[in-house]
PDB file of C-alpha atoms in Angstrom:
ATOM      1  CA  MET A   1      75.557  49.267  39.475  1.00 37.00           C
ATOM      2  CA  THR A   2      78.092  46.452  39.853  1.00 39.00           C
ATOM      3  CA  THR A   3      77.508  42.737  40.080  1.00 41.00           C
ATOM      4  CA  LEU A   4      79.035  40.393  42.629  1.00 37.00           C
ATOM      5  CA  GLN A   5      81.327  38.923  39.944  1.00 40.00           C
ATOM      6  CA  GLN A   6      82.685  42.409  39.205  1.00 41.00           C
ATOM      7  CA  ILE A   7      83.342  43.069  42.901  1.00 42.00           C
ATOM      8  CA  LEU A   8      85.054  39.777  43.780  1.00 44.00           C
ATOM      9  CA  PRO A   9      88.367  39.218  41.957  1.00 48.00           C
ATOM     10  CA  GLY A  10      88.563  35.902  40.174  1.00 48.00           C
ATOM     11  CA  ALA A  11      84.886  35.141  40.772  1.00 44.00           C
ATOM     12  CA  ALA A  12      83.878  35.550  37.165  1.00 45.00           C
ATOM     13  CA  ALA A  13      83.777  32.337  35.177  1.00 45.00           C
ATOM     14  CA  THR A  14      83.878  32.443  31.426  1.00 49.00           C
ATOM     15  CA  PRO A  15      80.475  31.661  29.925  1.00 51.00           C
ATOM     16  CA  ARG A  16      82.006  29.058  27.596  1.00 52.00           C
ATOM     17  CA  LEU A  17      83.461  27.011  30.490  1.00 52.00           C
ATOM     18  CA  THR A  18      80.255  27.350  32.498  1.00 67.00           C
ATOM     19  CA  GLY A  19      78.240  26.183  29.492  1.00 65.00           C
ATOM     20  CA  LEU A  20      80.591  23.243  28.948  1.00 65.00           C
ATOM     21  CA  ARG A  21      80.280  22.129  32.579  1.00 71.00           C
ATOM     22  CA  ARG A  22      76.504  22.470  32.508  1.00 72.00           C
ATOM     23  CA  ALA A  23      76.257  20.591  29.199  1.00 70.00           C
ATOM     24  CA  ASN A  24      78.564  17.779  30.338  1.00 69.00           C
ATOM     25  CA  LYS A  25      76.511  17.356  33.486  1.00 71.00           C
ATOM     26  CA  ALA A  26      73.222  17.322  31.587  1.00 68.00           C
ATOM     27  CA  LEU A  27      74.444  15.034  28.793  1.00 71.00           C
ATOM     28  CA  ARG A  28      76.050  12.501  31.139  1.00 73.00           C
ATOM     29  CA  PRO A  29      74.175   9.199  30.887  1.00 71.00           C
ATOM     30  CA  ALA A  30      72.102   8.468  33.972  1.00 67.00           C
ATOM     31  CA  ARG A  31      72.247   5.095  35.665  1.00 69.00           C
ATOM     32  CA  THR A  32      69.161   5.620  37.792  1.00 70.00           C
ATOM     33  CA  VAL A  33      67.036   2.781  36.387  1.00 70.00           C
ATOM     34  CA  PRO A  34      69.622  -0.023  36.938  1.00 70.00           C
ATOM     35  CA  GLY A  35      70.495   1.468  40.334  1.00 72.00           C
ATOM     36  CA  ALA A  36      66.847   1.597  41.385  1.00 76.00           C
ATOM     37  CA  VAL A  37      66.244  -1.996  40.245  1.00 75.00           C
ATOM     38  CA  VAL A  38      69.279  -3.285  42.171  1.00 75.00           C
ATOM     39  CA  ALA A  39      68.294  -1.278  45.264  1.00 79.00           C
ATOM     40  CA  ILE A  40      64.704  -2.592  45.200  1.00 85.00           C
ATOM     41  CA  VAL A  41      65.844  -6.212  44.750  1.00 80.00           C
ATOM     42  CA  LEU A  42      68.437  -5.982  47.539  1.00 81.00           C
ATOM     43  CA  THR A  43      66.017  -4.215  49.891  1.00 87.00           C
ATOM     44  CA  THR A  44      63.337  -6.854  49.282  1.00 88.00           C
ATOM     45  CA  VAL A  45      65.700  -9.801  49.778  1.00 83.00           C
ATOM     46  CA  MET A  46      67.336  -8.353  52.892  1.00 86.00           C
ATOM     47  CA  GLY A  47      63.985  -7.277  54.349  1.00 88.00           C
ATOM     48  CA  LEU A  48      62.511 -10.773  53.906  1.00 86.00           C
ATOM     49  CA  THR A  49      65.622 -12.343  55.415  1.00 82.00           C
ATOM     50  CA  ALA A  50      65.550  -9.992  58.411  1.00 86.00           C
ATOM     51  CA  ALA A  51      61.835 -10.612  58.978  1.00 86.00           C
ATOM     52  CA  GLU A  52      62.390 -14.373  58.799  1.00 81.00           C
ATOM     53  CA  LEU A  53      65.300 -14.251  61.266  1.00 80.00           C
ATOM     54  CA  VAL A  54      63.472 -12.041  63.758  1.00 84.00           C
ATOM     55  CA  SER A  55      60.322 -14.156  63.603  1.00 84.00           C
ATOM     56  CA  GLY A  56      62.462 -17.309  64.010  1.00 79.00           C
ATOM     57  CA  LEU A  57      64.122 -15.838  67.107  1.00 81.00           C
ATOM     58  CA  LEU A  58      60.674 -15.068  68.526  1.00 84.00           C
ATOM     59  CA  GLY A  59      59.642 -18.691  67.991  1.00 81.00           C
ATOM     60  CA  THR A  60      57.150 -18.279  65.132  1.00 81.00           C
ATOM     61  CA  PRO A  61      59.053 -18.560  61.815  1.00 78.00           C
ATOM     62  CA  LEU A  62      57.267 -17.108  58.786  1.00 80.00           C
ATOM     63  CA  GLY A  63      58.554 -19.745  56.347  1.00 77.00           C
ATOM     64  CA  TRP A  64      59.405 -17.254  53.595  1.00 76.00           C
ATOM     65  CA  VAL A  65      63.118 -18.065  53.647  1.00 72.00           C
ATOM     66  CA  PRO A  66      64.239 -21.698  54.213  1.00 75.00           C
ATOM     67  CA  VAL A  67      66.567 -20.862  57.127  1.00 69.00           C
ATOM     68  CA  ASN A  68      66.951 -24.466  58.364  1.00 74.00           C
ATOM     69  CA  GLU A  69      67.949 -25.732  54.914  1.00 79.00           C
ATOM     70  CA  VAL A  70      70.488 -22.906  54.549  1.00 74.00           C
ATOM     71  CA  VAL A  71      71.986 -23.706  57.965  1.00 74.00           C
ATOM     72  CA  GLU A  72      72.246 -27.420  57.074  1.00 80.00           C
ATOM     73  CA  LEU A  73      73.847 -26.582  53.739  1.00 76.00           C
ATOM     74  CA  ALA A  74      76.346 -24.313  55.475  1.00 72.00           C
ATOM     75  CA  GLY A  75      77.192 -27.113  57.939  1.00 75.00           C
ATOM     76  CA  ARG A  76      77.841 -29.609  55.130  1.00 75.00           C
ATOM     77  CA  THR A  77      79.862 -27.294  52.883  1.00 68.00           C
ATOM     78  CA  ALA A  78      83.597 -26.872  53.337  1.00 67.00           C
ATOM     79  CA  TRP A  79      84.550 -23.204  53.589  1.00 64.00           C
ATOM     80  CA  PRO A  80      87.425 -23.348  51.075  1.00 67.00           C
ATOM     81  CA  LYS A  81      84.817 -24.232  48.406  1.00 63.00           C
ATOM     82  CA  VAL A  82      82.683 -21.257  49.387  1.00 66.00           C
ATOM     83  CA  SER A  83      85.567 -18.769  49.428  1.00 75.00           C
ATOM     84  CA  THR A  84      85.806 -18.637  45.617  1.00 78.00           C
ATOM     85  CA  ALA A  85      82.079 -18.016  45.240  1.00 75.00           C
ATOM     86  CA  ALA A  86      82.210 -15.394  48.005  1.00 78.00           C
ATOM     87  CA  LEU A  87      85.060 -13.575  46.249  1.00 84.00           C
ATOM     88  CA  VAL A  88      83.124 -13.585  42.970  1.00 85.00           C
ATOM     89  CA  VAL A  89      79.998 -12.209  44.664  1.00 81.00           C
ATOM     90  CA  ALA A  90      82.059  -9.563  46.507  1.00 83.00           C
ATOM     91  CA  GLY A  91      83.754  -8.573  43.241  1.00 86.00           C
ATOM     92  CA  ILE A  92      80.374  -8.196  41.523  1.00 83.00           C
ATOM     93  CA  GLY A  93      79.198  -6.047  44.447  1.00 79.00           C
ATOM     94  CA  VAL A  94      82.253  -3.762  44.219  1.00 82.00           C
ATOM     95  CA  LEU A  95      81.767  -3.485  40.441  1.00 82.00           C
ATOM     96  CA  MET A  96      78.107  -2.500  40.923  1.00 76.00           C
ATOM     97  CA  VAL A  97      79.073   0.185  43.448  1.00 73.00           C
ATOM     98  CA  LEU A  98      81.735   1.567  41.094  1.00 75.00           C
ATOM     99  CA  LEU A  99      79.251   1.631  38.210  1.00 72.00           C
ATOM    100  CA  ALA A 100      76.834   3.592  40.371  1.00 68.00           C
ATOM    101  CA  VAL A 101      79.444   6.084  41.627  1.00 67.00           C
ATOM    102  CA  VAL A 102      81.531   6.716  38.495  1.00 71.00           C
ATOM    103  CA  PRO A 103      79.587   8.676  35.865  1.00 68.00           C
ATOM    104  CA  GLY A 104      79.140   7.189  32.433  1.00 68.00           C
ATOM    105  CA  ARG A 105      80.867   8.514  29.322  1.00 70.00           C
ATOM    106  CA  SER A 106      78.655  10.753  27.282  1.00 71.00           C
ATOM    107  CA  ARG A 107      78.065   9.749  23.683  1.00 77.00           C
ATOM    108  CA  LEU A 108      77.287  13.366  22.812  1.00 77.00           C
ATOM    109  CA  VAL A 109      79.507  16.407  22.266  1.00 79.00           C
ATOM    110  CA  ALA A 110      78.108  19.607  23.756  1.00 77.00           C
ATOM    111  CA  VAL A 111      77.071  22.373  21.369  1.00 79.00           C
ATOM    112  CA  GLU A 112      77.108  26.039  22.361  1.00 77.00           C
ATOM    113  CA  THR A 113      73.705  27.758  22.663  1.00 75.00           C
ATOM    114  CA  SER A 114      72.716  31.354  23.339  1.00 75.00           C
ATOM    115  CA  ASP A 115      70.112  30.354  25.948  1.00 74.00           C
ATOM    116  CA  PRO A 116      71.708  29.122  29.212  1.00 73.00           C
ATOM    117  CA  LEU A 117      68.669  26.927  29.935  1.00 74.00           C
ATOM    118  CA  ILE A 118      69.046  24.896  26.721  1.00 76.00           C
ATOM    119  CA  VAL A 119      71.604  22.098  26.385  1.00 77.00           C
ATOM    120  CA  ILE A 120      72.207  20.560  22.961  1.00 78.00           C
ATOM    121  CA  GLY A 121      74.554  17.764  21.954  1.00 80.00           C
ATOM    122  CA  ILE A 122      75.679  16.161  18.708  1.00 80.00           C
ATOM    123  CA  THR A 123      76.636  12.496  18.502  1.00 82.00           C
ATOM    124  CA  ARG A 124      80.327  11.734  18.252  1.00 84.00           C
ATOM    125  CA  SER A 125      79.806   9.721  15.057  1.00 86.00           C
ATOM    126  CA  GLY A 126      77.788  12.592  13.550  1.00 87.00           C
ATOM    127  CA  LEU A 127      80.553  15.067  14.384  1.00 86.00           C
ATOM    128  CA  ARG A 128      83.165  12.733  12.853  1.00 88.00           C
ATOM    129  CA  ARG A 129      81.129  12.428   9.636  1.00 91.00           C
ATOM    130  CA  THR A 130      80.606  16.200   9.449  1.00 88.00           C
ATOM    131  CA  LEU A 131      84.301  16.962   9.904  1.00 89.00           C
ATOM    132  CA  ALA A 132      85.345  14.238   7.448  1.00 90.00           C
ATOM    133  CA  ALA A 133      82.978  15.724   4.844  1.00 90.00           C
ATOM    134  CA  ALA A 134      84.520  19.169   5.414  1.00 89.00           C
ATOM    135  CA  ALA A 135      88.033  17.742   4.959  1.00 88.00           C
ATOM    136  CA  GLN A 136      87.049  15.913   1.772  1.00 88.00           C
ATOM    137  CA  GLN A 137      85.838  19.158   0.192  1.00 88.00           C
ATOM    138  CA  VAL A 138      89.452  20.372  -0.004  1.00 86.00           C
ATOM    139  CA  ALA A 139      90.862  19.911  -3.504  1.00 83.00           C
ATOM    140  CA  GLY A 140      93.175  16.900  -3.735  1.00 81.00           C
ATOM    141  CA  VAL A 141      91.815  15.027  -0.689  1.00 83.00           C
ATOM    142  CA  GLU A 142      90.571  11.604  -1.728  1.00 84.00           C
ATOM    143  CA  LYS A 143      89.622  10.249   1.681  1.00 87.00           C
ATOM    144  CA  ALA A 144      89.484  11.612   5.229  1.00 89.00           C
ATOM    145  CA  ARG A 145      89.186   9.920   8.600  1.00 90.00           C
ATOM    146  CA  VAL A 146      88.482  11.760  11.852  1.00 90.00           C
ATOM    147  CA  ARG A 147      89.226  10.590  15.394  1.00 89.00           C
ATOM    148  CA  LEU A 148      87.958  12.467  18.442  1.00 85.00           C
ATOM    149  CA  ARG A 149      90.593  12.328  21.173  1.00 83.00           C
ATOM    150  CA  LEU A 150      90.345  13.733  24.692  1.00 77.00           C
ATOM    151  CA  ARG A 151      91.946  17.095  23.863  1.00 81.00           C
ATOM    152  CA  THR A 152      92.501  16.915  20.116  1.00 85.00           C
ATOM    153  CA  ILE A 153      90.660  16.136  16.905  1.00 86.00           C
ATOM    154  CA  GLU A 154      92.880  14.033  14.636  1.00 89.00           C
ATOM    155  CA  VAL A 155      92.147  14.280  10.910  1.00 88.00           C
ATOM    156  CA  THR A 156      93.985  11.868   8.607  1.00 88.00           C
ATOM    157  CA  VAL A 157      93.696  12.650   4.893  1.00 87.00           C
ATOM    158  CA  VAL A 158      94.703  10.400   2.003  1.00 86.00           C
ATOM    159  CA  THR A 159      95.996  12.218  -1.080  1.00 83.00           C
ATOM    160  CA  ASP A 160      98.129  11.651  -4.147  1.00 76.00           C
ATOM    161  CA  ALA A 161     101.919  12.031  -4.274  1.00 59.00           C
ATOM    162  CA  GLU A 162     101.915  15.554  -5.762  1.00 69.00           C
ATOM    163  CA  SER A 163     100.224  17.147  -2.750  1.00 64.00           C
ATOM    164  CA  THR A 164     102.126  19.629  -0.609  1.00 71.00           C
ATOM    165  CA  GLY A 165     102.060  20.836   2.972  1.00 74.00           C
ATOM    166  CA  ALA A 166      99.718  23.660   1.960  1.00 81.00           C
ATOM    167  CA  MET A 167      96.967  21.066   1.821  1.00 81.00           C
ATOM    168  CA  LEU A 168      97.410  20.398   5.541  1.00 81.00           C
ATOM    169  CA  ARG A 169      96.671  24.045   6.293  1.00 86.00           C
ATOM    170  CA  GLN A 170      93.659  24.034   3.969  1.00 87.00           C
ATOM    171  CA  VAL A 171      92.245  20.908   5.626  1.00 87.00           C
ATOM    172  CA  GLY A 172      92.881  22.372   9.088  1.00 86.00           C
ATOM    173  CA  THR A 173      91.112  25.590   8.102  1.00 88.00           C
ATOM    174  CA  ALA A 174      88.139  23.728   6.596  1.00 89.00           C
ATOM    175  CA  VAL A 175      87.735  21.504   9.665  1.00 87.00           C
ATOM    176  CA  GLY A 176      88.176  24.473  12.038  1.00 86.00           C
ATOM    177  CA  ASP A 177      85.554  26.478  10.146  1.00 87.00           C
ATOM    178  CA  ARG A 178      83.107  23.564  10.310  1.00 87.00           C
ATOM    179  CA  LEU A 179      83.762  23.201  14.057  1.00 84.00           C
ATOM    180  CA  ALA A 180      83.093  26.899  14.533  1.00 83.00           C
ATOM    181  CA  GLY A 181      79.918  26.586  12.469  1.00 83.00           C
ATOM    182  CA  VAL A 182      78.646  23.678  14.554  1.00 82.00           C
ATOM    183  CA  GLY A 183      79.654  25.456  17.772  1.00 79.00           C
ATOM    184  CA  THR A 184      80.981  22.491  19.724  1.00 78.00           C
ATOM    185  CA  LEU A 185      82.315  23.086  23.222  1.00 72.00           C
ATOM    186  CA  GLY A 186      85.575  21.647  24.571  1.00 68.00           C
ATOM    187  CA  THR A 187      86.626  19.744  21.440  1.00 71.00           C
ATOM    188  CA  GLY A 188      90.267  20.857  21.544  1.00 76.00           C
ATOM    189  CA  GLU A 189      92.925  21.390  18.885  1.00 83.00           C
ATOM    190  CA  VAL A 190      92.696  20.103  15.300  1.00 83.00           C
ATOM    191  CA  VAL A 191      95.674  17.968  14.209  1.00 84.00           C
ATOM    192  CA  VAL A 192      95.921  17.071  10.515  1.00 85.00           C
ATOM    193  CA  ARG A 193      98.007  14.143   9.292  1.00 84.00           C
ATOM    194  CA  LEU A 194      98.840  13.520   5.652  1.00 81.00           C
ATOM    195  CA  ARG A 195      99.013  10.024   4.197  1.00 81.00           C
ATOM    196  CA  ARG A 196     100.172   9.485   0.642  1.00 77.00           C
ATOM    197  CA  LYS A 197      98.084   7.294  -1.570  1.00 71.00           C
ATOM    198  CA  ALA A 198      99.804   3.993  -2.342  1.00 63.00           C
ATOM    199  CA  LEU A 199     100.719   3.763  -6.023  1.00 56.00           C
TER     200      LEU A 199
END
C-alpha cells in the first residue's frame, strides 16, 4: 500500500521542516488580547457616534456625544493646527494595524519532539547559557559568550596566548553535541571565534 506522498513527486516534506514550521507557528506570541481591547473600544466609540448622528438627523438627539460642541470647536479651529494632530493619530492607527498583522518575534527556540502533537520551546537566554557552559568545559577556555543569529550560532571564547586552532574545533564539537542533545530545530551553523586573553 502506498501513501499519497509516495505517489506524488515532491509532495513529501521532511518531518524536521514540518515540525519547525508547526513549532514556530505555535510558539509565535499572540496579540489577541490587545487587538480585542482596541477593537472593542473602537466599536463602542464608533457605535455611540453613529447612534448619536442618526438620532440627531431624526430630530431627537440622544445626548451621549456632544455633537454641537464638537461642531463649534471645528468651526473655531484652523485646519493647519489640526493637520499635525491628524497625522499623529493616522500614524498611530497605521502602527496598530501593522502590529496586528505582522507576527511577533518568538522568545523561544523550538525543540524537536517525537510526538507531532507536542510543541516544546527553550528560551533564547537558556539556550545561550547552556551552549556557553558547554564551551567552557573545553580545556583552556576561560570565558565563553554565545550569540544566536538568524542562521548561525556565534560562540566567542576567551583563552590564553598558548592556545591553538585545535581548541576551535573542540569548542565547535562541544557546542554541536550540546545542540544535538537539546534537539533544537532551525538553529543553523555554529561559528566559533577565538579571542586571546589580554596580558
